[in-house]
Short mmCIF file of C-alpha atoms and ligand atoms in Angstrom, two decimals:
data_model
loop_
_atom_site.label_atom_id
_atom_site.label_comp_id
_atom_site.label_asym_id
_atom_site.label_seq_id
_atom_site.Cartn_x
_atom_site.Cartn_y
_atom_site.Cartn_z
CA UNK B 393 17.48 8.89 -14.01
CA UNK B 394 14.88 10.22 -16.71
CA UNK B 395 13.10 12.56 -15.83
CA UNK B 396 9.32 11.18 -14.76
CA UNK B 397 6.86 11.72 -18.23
CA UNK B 398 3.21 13.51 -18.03
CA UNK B 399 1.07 11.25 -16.65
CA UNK B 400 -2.39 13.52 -17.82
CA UNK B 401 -5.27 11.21 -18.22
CA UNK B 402 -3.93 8.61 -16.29
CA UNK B 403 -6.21 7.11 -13.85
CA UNK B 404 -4.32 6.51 -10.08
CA UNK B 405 -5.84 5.26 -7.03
CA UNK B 406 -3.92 5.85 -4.10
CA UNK B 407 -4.94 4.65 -0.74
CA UNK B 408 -3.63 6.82 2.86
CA UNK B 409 -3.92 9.95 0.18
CA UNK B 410 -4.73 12.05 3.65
CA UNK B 411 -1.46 11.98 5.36
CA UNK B 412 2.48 10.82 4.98
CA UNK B 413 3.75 9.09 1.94
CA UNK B 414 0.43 8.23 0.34
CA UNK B 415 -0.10 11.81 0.40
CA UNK B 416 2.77 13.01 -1.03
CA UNK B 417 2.43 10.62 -3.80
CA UNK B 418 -0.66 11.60 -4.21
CA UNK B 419 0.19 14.92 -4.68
CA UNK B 420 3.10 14.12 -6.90
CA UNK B 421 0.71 12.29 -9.06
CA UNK B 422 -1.37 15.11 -9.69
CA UNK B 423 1.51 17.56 -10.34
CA UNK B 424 2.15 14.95 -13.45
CA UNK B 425 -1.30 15.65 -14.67
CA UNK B 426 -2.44 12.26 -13.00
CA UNK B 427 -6.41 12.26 -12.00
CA UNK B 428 -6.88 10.70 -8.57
CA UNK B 429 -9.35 8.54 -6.75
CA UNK B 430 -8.32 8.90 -2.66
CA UNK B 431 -10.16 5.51 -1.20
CA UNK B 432 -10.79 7.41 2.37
CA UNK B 433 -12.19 6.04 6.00
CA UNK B 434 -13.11 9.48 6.51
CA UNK B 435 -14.95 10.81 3.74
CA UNK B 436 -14.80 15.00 5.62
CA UNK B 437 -10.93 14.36 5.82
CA UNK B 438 -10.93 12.20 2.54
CA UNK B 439 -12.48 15.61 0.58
CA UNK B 440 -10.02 18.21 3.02
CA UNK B 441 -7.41 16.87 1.29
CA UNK B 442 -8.67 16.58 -2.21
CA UNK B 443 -9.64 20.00 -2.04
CA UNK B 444 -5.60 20.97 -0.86
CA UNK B 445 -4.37 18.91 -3.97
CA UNK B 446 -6.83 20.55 -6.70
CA UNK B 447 -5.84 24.09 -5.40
CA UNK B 448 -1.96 22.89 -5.75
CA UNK B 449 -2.47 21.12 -9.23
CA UNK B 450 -5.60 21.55 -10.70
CA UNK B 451 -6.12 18.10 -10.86
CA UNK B 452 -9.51 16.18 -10.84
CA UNK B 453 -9.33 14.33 -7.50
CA UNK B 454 -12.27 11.56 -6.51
CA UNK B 455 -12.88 10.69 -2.74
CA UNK B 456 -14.52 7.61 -1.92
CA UNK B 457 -15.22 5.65 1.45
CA UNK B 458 -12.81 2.48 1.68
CA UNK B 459 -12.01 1.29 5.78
CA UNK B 460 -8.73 -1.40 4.61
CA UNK B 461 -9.75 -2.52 8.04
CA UNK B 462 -12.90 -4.13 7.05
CA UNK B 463 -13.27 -6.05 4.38
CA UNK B 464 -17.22 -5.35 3.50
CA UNK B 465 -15.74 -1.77 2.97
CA UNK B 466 -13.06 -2.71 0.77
CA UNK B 467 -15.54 -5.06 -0.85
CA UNK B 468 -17.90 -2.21 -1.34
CA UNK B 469 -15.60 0.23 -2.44
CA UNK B 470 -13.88 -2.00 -5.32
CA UNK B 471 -16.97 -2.83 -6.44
CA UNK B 472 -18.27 1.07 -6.87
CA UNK B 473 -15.44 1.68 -8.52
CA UNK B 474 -15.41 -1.35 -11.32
CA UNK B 475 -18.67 -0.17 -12.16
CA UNK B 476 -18.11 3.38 -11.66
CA UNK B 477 -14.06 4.40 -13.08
CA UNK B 478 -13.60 0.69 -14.97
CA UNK B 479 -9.62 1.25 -15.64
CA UNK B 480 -6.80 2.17 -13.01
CA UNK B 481 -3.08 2.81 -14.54
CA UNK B 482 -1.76 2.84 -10.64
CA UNK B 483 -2.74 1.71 -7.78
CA UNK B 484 -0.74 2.66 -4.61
CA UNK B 485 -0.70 0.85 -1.60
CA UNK B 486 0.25 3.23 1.51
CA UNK B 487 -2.37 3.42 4.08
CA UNK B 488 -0.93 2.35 7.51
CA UNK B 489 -1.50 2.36 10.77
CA UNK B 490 0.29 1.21 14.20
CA UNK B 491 -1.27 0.62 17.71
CA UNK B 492 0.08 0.59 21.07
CA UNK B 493 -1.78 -2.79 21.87
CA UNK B 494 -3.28 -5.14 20.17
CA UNK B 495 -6.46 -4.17 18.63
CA UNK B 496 -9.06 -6.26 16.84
CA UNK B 497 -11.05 -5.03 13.04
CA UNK B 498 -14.95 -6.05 13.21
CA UNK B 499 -13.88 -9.04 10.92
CA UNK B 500 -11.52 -10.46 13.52
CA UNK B 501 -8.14 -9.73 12.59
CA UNK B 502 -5.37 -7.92 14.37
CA UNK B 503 -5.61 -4.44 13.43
CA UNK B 504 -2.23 -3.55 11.90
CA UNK B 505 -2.41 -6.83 9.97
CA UNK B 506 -5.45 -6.17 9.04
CA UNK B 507 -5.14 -2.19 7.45
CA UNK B 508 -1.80 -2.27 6.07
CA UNK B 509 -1.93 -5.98 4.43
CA UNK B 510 -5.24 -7.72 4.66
CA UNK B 511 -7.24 -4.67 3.36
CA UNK B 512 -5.13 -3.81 0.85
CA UNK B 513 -4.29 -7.38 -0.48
CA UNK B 514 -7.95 -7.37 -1.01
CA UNK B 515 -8.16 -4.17 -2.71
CA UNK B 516 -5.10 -5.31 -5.19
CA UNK B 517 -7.27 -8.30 -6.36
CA UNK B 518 -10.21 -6.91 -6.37
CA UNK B 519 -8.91 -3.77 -8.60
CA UNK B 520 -6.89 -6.17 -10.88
CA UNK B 521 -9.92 -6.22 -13.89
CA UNK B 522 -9.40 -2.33 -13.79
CA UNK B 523 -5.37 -2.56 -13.84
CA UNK B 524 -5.76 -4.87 -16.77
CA UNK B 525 -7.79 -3.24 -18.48
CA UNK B 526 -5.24 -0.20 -18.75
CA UNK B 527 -2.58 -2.37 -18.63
CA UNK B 528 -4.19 -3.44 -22.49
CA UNK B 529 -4.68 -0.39 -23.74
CA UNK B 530 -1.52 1.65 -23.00
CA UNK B 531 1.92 1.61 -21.22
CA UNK B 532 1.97 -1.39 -18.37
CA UNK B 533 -0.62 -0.30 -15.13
CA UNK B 534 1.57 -0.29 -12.22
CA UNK B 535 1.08 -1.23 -8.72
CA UNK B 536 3.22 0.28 -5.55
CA UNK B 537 3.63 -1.19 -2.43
CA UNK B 538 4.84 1.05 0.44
CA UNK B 539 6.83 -1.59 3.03
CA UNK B 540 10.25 -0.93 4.43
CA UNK B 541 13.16 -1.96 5.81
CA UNK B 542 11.65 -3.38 9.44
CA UNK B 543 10.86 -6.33 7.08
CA UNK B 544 14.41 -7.18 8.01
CA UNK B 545 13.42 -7.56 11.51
CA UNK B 546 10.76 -10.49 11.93
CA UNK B 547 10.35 -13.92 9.93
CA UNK B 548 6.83 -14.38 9.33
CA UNK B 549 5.06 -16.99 11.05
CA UNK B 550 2.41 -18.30 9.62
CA UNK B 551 0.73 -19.90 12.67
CA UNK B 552 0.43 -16.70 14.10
CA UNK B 553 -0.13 -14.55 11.68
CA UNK B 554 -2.56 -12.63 14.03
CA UNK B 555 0.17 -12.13 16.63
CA UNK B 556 -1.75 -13.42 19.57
CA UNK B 557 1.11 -15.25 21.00
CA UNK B 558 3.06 -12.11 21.83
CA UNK B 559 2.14 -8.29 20.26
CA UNK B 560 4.09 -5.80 19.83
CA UNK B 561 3.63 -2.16 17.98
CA UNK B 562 7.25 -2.83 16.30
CA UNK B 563 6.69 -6.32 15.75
CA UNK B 564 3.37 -5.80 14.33
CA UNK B 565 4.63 -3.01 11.79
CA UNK B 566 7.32 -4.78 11.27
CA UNK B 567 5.20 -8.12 10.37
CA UNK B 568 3.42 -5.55 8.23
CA UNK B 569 5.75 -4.38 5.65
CA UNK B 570 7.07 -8.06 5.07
CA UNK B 571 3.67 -9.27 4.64
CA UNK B 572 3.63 -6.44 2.02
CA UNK B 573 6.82 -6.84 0.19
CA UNK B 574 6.34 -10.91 0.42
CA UNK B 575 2.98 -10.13 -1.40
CA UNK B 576 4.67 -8.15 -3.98
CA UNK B 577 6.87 -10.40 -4.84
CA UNK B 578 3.92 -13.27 -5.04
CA UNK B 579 1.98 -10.82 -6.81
CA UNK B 580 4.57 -10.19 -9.69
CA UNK B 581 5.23 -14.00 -10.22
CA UNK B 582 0.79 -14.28 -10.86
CA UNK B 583 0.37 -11.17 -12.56
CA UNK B 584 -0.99 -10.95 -16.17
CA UNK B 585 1.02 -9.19 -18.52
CA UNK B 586 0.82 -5.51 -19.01
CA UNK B 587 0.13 -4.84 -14.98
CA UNK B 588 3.46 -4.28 -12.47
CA UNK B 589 4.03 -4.37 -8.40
CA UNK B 590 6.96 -3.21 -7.12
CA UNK B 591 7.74 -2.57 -3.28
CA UNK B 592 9.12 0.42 -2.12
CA UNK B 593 11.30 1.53 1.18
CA UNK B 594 10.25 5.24 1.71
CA UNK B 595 13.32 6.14 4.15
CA UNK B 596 12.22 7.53 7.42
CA UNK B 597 8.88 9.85 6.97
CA UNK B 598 7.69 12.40 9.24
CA UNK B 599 3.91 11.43 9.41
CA UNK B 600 0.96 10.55 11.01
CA UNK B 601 2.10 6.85 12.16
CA UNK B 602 4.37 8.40 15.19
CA UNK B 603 1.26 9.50 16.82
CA UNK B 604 0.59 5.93 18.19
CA UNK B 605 4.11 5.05 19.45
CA UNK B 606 4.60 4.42 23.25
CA UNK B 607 5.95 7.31 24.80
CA UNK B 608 10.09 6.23 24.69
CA UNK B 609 9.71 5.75 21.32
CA UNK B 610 7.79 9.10 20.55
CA UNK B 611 10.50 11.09 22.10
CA UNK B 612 13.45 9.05 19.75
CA UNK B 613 11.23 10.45 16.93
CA UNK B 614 10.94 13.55 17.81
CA UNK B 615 14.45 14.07 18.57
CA UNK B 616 15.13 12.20 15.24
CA UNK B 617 12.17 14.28 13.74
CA UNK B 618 14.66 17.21 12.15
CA UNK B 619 16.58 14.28 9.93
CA UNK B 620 13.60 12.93 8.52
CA UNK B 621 11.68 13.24 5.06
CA UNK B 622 8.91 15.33 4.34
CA UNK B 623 5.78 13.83 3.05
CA UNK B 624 6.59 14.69 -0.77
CA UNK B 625 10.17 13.43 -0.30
CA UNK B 626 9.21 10.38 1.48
CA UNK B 627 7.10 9.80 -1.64
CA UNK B 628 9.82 10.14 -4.11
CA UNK B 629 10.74 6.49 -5.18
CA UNK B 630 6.69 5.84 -5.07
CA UNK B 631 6.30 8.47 -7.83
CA UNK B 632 9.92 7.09 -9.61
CA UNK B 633 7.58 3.54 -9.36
CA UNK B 634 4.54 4.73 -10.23
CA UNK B 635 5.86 6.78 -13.64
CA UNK B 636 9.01 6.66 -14.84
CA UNK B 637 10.39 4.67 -18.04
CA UNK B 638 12.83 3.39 -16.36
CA UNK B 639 11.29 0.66 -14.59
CA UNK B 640 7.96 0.34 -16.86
CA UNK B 641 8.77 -3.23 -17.44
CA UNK B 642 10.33 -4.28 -13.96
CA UNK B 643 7.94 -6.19 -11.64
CA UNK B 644 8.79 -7.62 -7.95
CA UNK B 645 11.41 -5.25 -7.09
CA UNK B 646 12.48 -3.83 -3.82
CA UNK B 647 13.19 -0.18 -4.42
CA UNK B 648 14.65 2.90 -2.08
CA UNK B 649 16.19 6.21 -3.46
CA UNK B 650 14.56 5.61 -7.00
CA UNK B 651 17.30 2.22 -7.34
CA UNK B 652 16.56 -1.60 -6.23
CA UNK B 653 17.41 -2.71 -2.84
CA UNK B 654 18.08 -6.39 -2.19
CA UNK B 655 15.00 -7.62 0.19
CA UNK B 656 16.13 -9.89 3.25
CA UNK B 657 16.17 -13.67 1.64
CA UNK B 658 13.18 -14.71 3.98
CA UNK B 659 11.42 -11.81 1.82
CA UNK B 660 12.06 -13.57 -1.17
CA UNK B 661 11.69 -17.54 -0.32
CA UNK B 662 8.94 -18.56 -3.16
CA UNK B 663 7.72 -21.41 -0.86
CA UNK B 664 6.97 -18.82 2.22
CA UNK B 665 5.47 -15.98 -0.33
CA UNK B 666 2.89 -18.74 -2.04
CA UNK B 667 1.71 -20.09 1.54
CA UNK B 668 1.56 -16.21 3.13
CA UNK B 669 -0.77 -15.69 -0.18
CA UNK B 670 -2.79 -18.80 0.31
CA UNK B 671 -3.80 -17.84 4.10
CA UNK B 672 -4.63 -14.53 2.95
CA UNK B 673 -6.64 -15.18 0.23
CA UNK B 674 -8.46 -17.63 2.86
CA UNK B 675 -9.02 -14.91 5.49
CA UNK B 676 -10.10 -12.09 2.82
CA UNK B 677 -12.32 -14.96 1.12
CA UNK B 678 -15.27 -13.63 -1.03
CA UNK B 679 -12.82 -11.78 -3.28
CA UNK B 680 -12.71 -14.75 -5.74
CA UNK B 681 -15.52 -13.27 -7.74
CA UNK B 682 -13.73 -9.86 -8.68
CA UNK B 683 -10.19 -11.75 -9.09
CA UNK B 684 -10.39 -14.03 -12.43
CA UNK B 685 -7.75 -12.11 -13.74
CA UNK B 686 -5.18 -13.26 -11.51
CA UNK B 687 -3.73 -16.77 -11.55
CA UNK B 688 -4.66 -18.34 -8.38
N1 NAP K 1779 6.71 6.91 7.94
C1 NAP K 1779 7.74 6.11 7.77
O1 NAP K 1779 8.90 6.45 8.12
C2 NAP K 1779 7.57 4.76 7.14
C3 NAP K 1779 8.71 3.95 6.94
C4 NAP K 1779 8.53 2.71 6.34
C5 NAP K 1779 7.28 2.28 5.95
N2 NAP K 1779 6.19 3.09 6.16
C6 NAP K 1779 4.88 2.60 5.72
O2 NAP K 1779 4.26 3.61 4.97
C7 NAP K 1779 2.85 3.48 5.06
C8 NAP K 1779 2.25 4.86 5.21
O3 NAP K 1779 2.70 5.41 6.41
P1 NAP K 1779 2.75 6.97 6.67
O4 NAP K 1779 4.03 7.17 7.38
O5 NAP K 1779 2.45 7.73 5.45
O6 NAP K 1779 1.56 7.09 7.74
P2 NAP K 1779 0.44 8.19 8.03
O7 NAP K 1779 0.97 9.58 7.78
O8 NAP K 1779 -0.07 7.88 9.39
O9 NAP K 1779 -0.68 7.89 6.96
C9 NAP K 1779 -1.44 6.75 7.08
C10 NAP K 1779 -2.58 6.82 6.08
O10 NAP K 1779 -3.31 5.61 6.16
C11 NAP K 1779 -4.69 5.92 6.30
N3 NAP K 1779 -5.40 4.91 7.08
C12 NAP K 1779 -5.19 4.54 8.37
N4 NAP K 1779 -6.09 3.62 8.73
C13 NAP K 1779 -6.89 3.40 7.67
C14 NAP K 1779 -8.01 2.58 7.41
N5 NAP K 1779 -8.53 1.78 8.37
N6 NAP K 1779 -8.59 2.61 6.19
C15 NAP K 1779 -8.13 3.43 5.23
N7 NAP K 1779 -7.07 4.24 5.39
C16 NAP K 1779 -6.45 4.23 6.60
C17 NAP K 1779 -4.71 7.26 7.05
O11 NAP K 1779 -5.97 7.85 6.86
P3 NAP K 1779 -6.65 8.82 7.96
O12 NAP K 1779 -6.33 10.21 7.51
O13 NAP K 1779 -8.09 8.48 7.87
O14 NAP K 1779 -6.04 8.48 9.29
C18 NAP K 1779 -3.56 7.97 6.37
O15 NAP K 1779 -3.98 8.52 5.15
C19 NAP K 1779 2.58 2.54 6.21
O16 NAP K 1779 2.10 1.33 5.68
C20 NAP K 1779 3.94 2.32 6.85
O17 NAP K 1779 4.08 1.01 7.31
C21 NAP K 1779 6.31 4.31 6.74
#
């Protein structure tokens, strides 16, 4: 593997920069030389952890307000940042979040649907005019979806996208990551040249996201708790995405342990990923304005 290059003066937006993965790639991004905007729900916790990452790295670090469960936010946030930063050479996709029971966003959608997919899908279209534009200028922009292997566990279904037939915490995380790796691999097929999206499996991360599990499942993790990655390690084959050579022209991969990973085929069924990006573009509608640059 080459070693990852100096990413100084690169422009990366990562979003869950406050905890887990997202925050170890953060990090890692600014120990390239990376500057960072953190898109934050909590703007006290948002600049908390900016303030840990410039005293590690040095690195100019940006927090601004972005809830991924609403989509006004989201909205509001991509649009103050077109105006405000214009270019983005990465975008990484890693906030998550997992409830007990099912919980509903002010727009209407299941919760975990709604922060670890909806939000973001908007945030990937609406932040595509910025991707381009570095994508023009320079080395390809690059876009990193953090999913993972429960995608093996469910099929999507389409007619219930918003789980209200049955919900579960696994079943919704697990809907989750395959809405995010079946989005991936959508995204690739529409994007222009010069921008990339690959998915990544992390591996088993000790972070926030075990807070929320029912109680038998909170003791398996912290039993299983000694065996699992740290933040920064968890973040490894998001940085390998995000920077190295190696990959700078691959797009709609499946990646753990810096190598590709073959998805589940239901992942990768063209017919399923074009309808699954049809519905969302209809729930997160209103993003058509910001989105010309993508086909579709
Ligand atoms: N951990 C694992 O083993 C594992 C395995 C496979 C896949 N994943 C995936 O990895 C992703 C990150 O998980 P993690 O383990 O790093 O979790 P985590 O430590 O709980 O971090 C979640 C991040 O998402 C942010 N977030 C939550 N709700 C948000 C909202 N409404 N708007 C904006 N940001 C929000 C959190 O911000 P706050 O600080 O404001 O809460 C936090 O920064 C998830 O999508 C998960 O599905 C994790």
């Amino acid at each position: 593997m080459t070693p990852l290059p100096r990413l100084d003066g690169a422009l990366c937006v990562v979003t869950g920069g406050t905890s887990g993965i997202g925050y170890g790639a953060a990090l890692g991004l600014a120990r390239l030389g990376a500057e960072l905007v953190l898109p934050s729900r909590d703007l006290e916790r948002g600049e908390h952890t900016a303030a840990a990452i410039r005293k590690q790295t040095g690195a100019t670090v940006w927090v601004r307000g972005c809830d991924l469960g609403a989509l006004s936010s989201v909205r509001e946030f991509a649009e103050g940042y077109l105006r405000t930063f214009r270019r983005a050479d990465v975008l990484v996709n890693s906030a998550g979040a997992l409830f007990p029971t099912r919980q509903l966003t002010p727009d209407g959608f299941e919760a975990t649907l709604a922060i670890d997919y909806l939000g973001p899908f908007l945030l990937t279209r609406s932040l595509l005019p910025a991707l381009a534009r570095a994508g023009r200028v320079g080395a390809p922009a690059r876009i990193v979806n953090v999913s993972g292997e429960y995608h093996r566990r469910v099929r999507l279904d389409l007619d219930d996208l918003q789980l209200e037939r049955g919900y579960g915490l696994v079943r919704a995380g697990a809907q989750a990551v395959l809405a995010k790796l079946m989005f991936t691999v959508e995204l690739a097929r529409r994007l222009p040249p010069g921008v990339t999206a690959n998915a990544v499996h992390p591996g088993a991360v000790r972070s926030g996201l075990l807070r929320n599990l029912p109680w038998p499942l909170r003791i398996a993790a912290a039993l299983a708790r000694p065996f699992m990655l740290g933040p920064e390690a968890g973040a490894e084959t998001v940085l390998y995405l995000a920077a190295s050579p190696d990959v700078a022209e691959v797009s709609g991969g499946y990646f753990a342990r810096c190598a590709p990973l073959e998805p589940a085929a239901h992942a990768l069924d063209p017919e399923a990923c074009r309808r699954l990006w049809e519905a969302s573009a209809a729930l997160t509608e209103g993003a058509r304005g910001l989105t010309n640059a993508l086909r579709g």
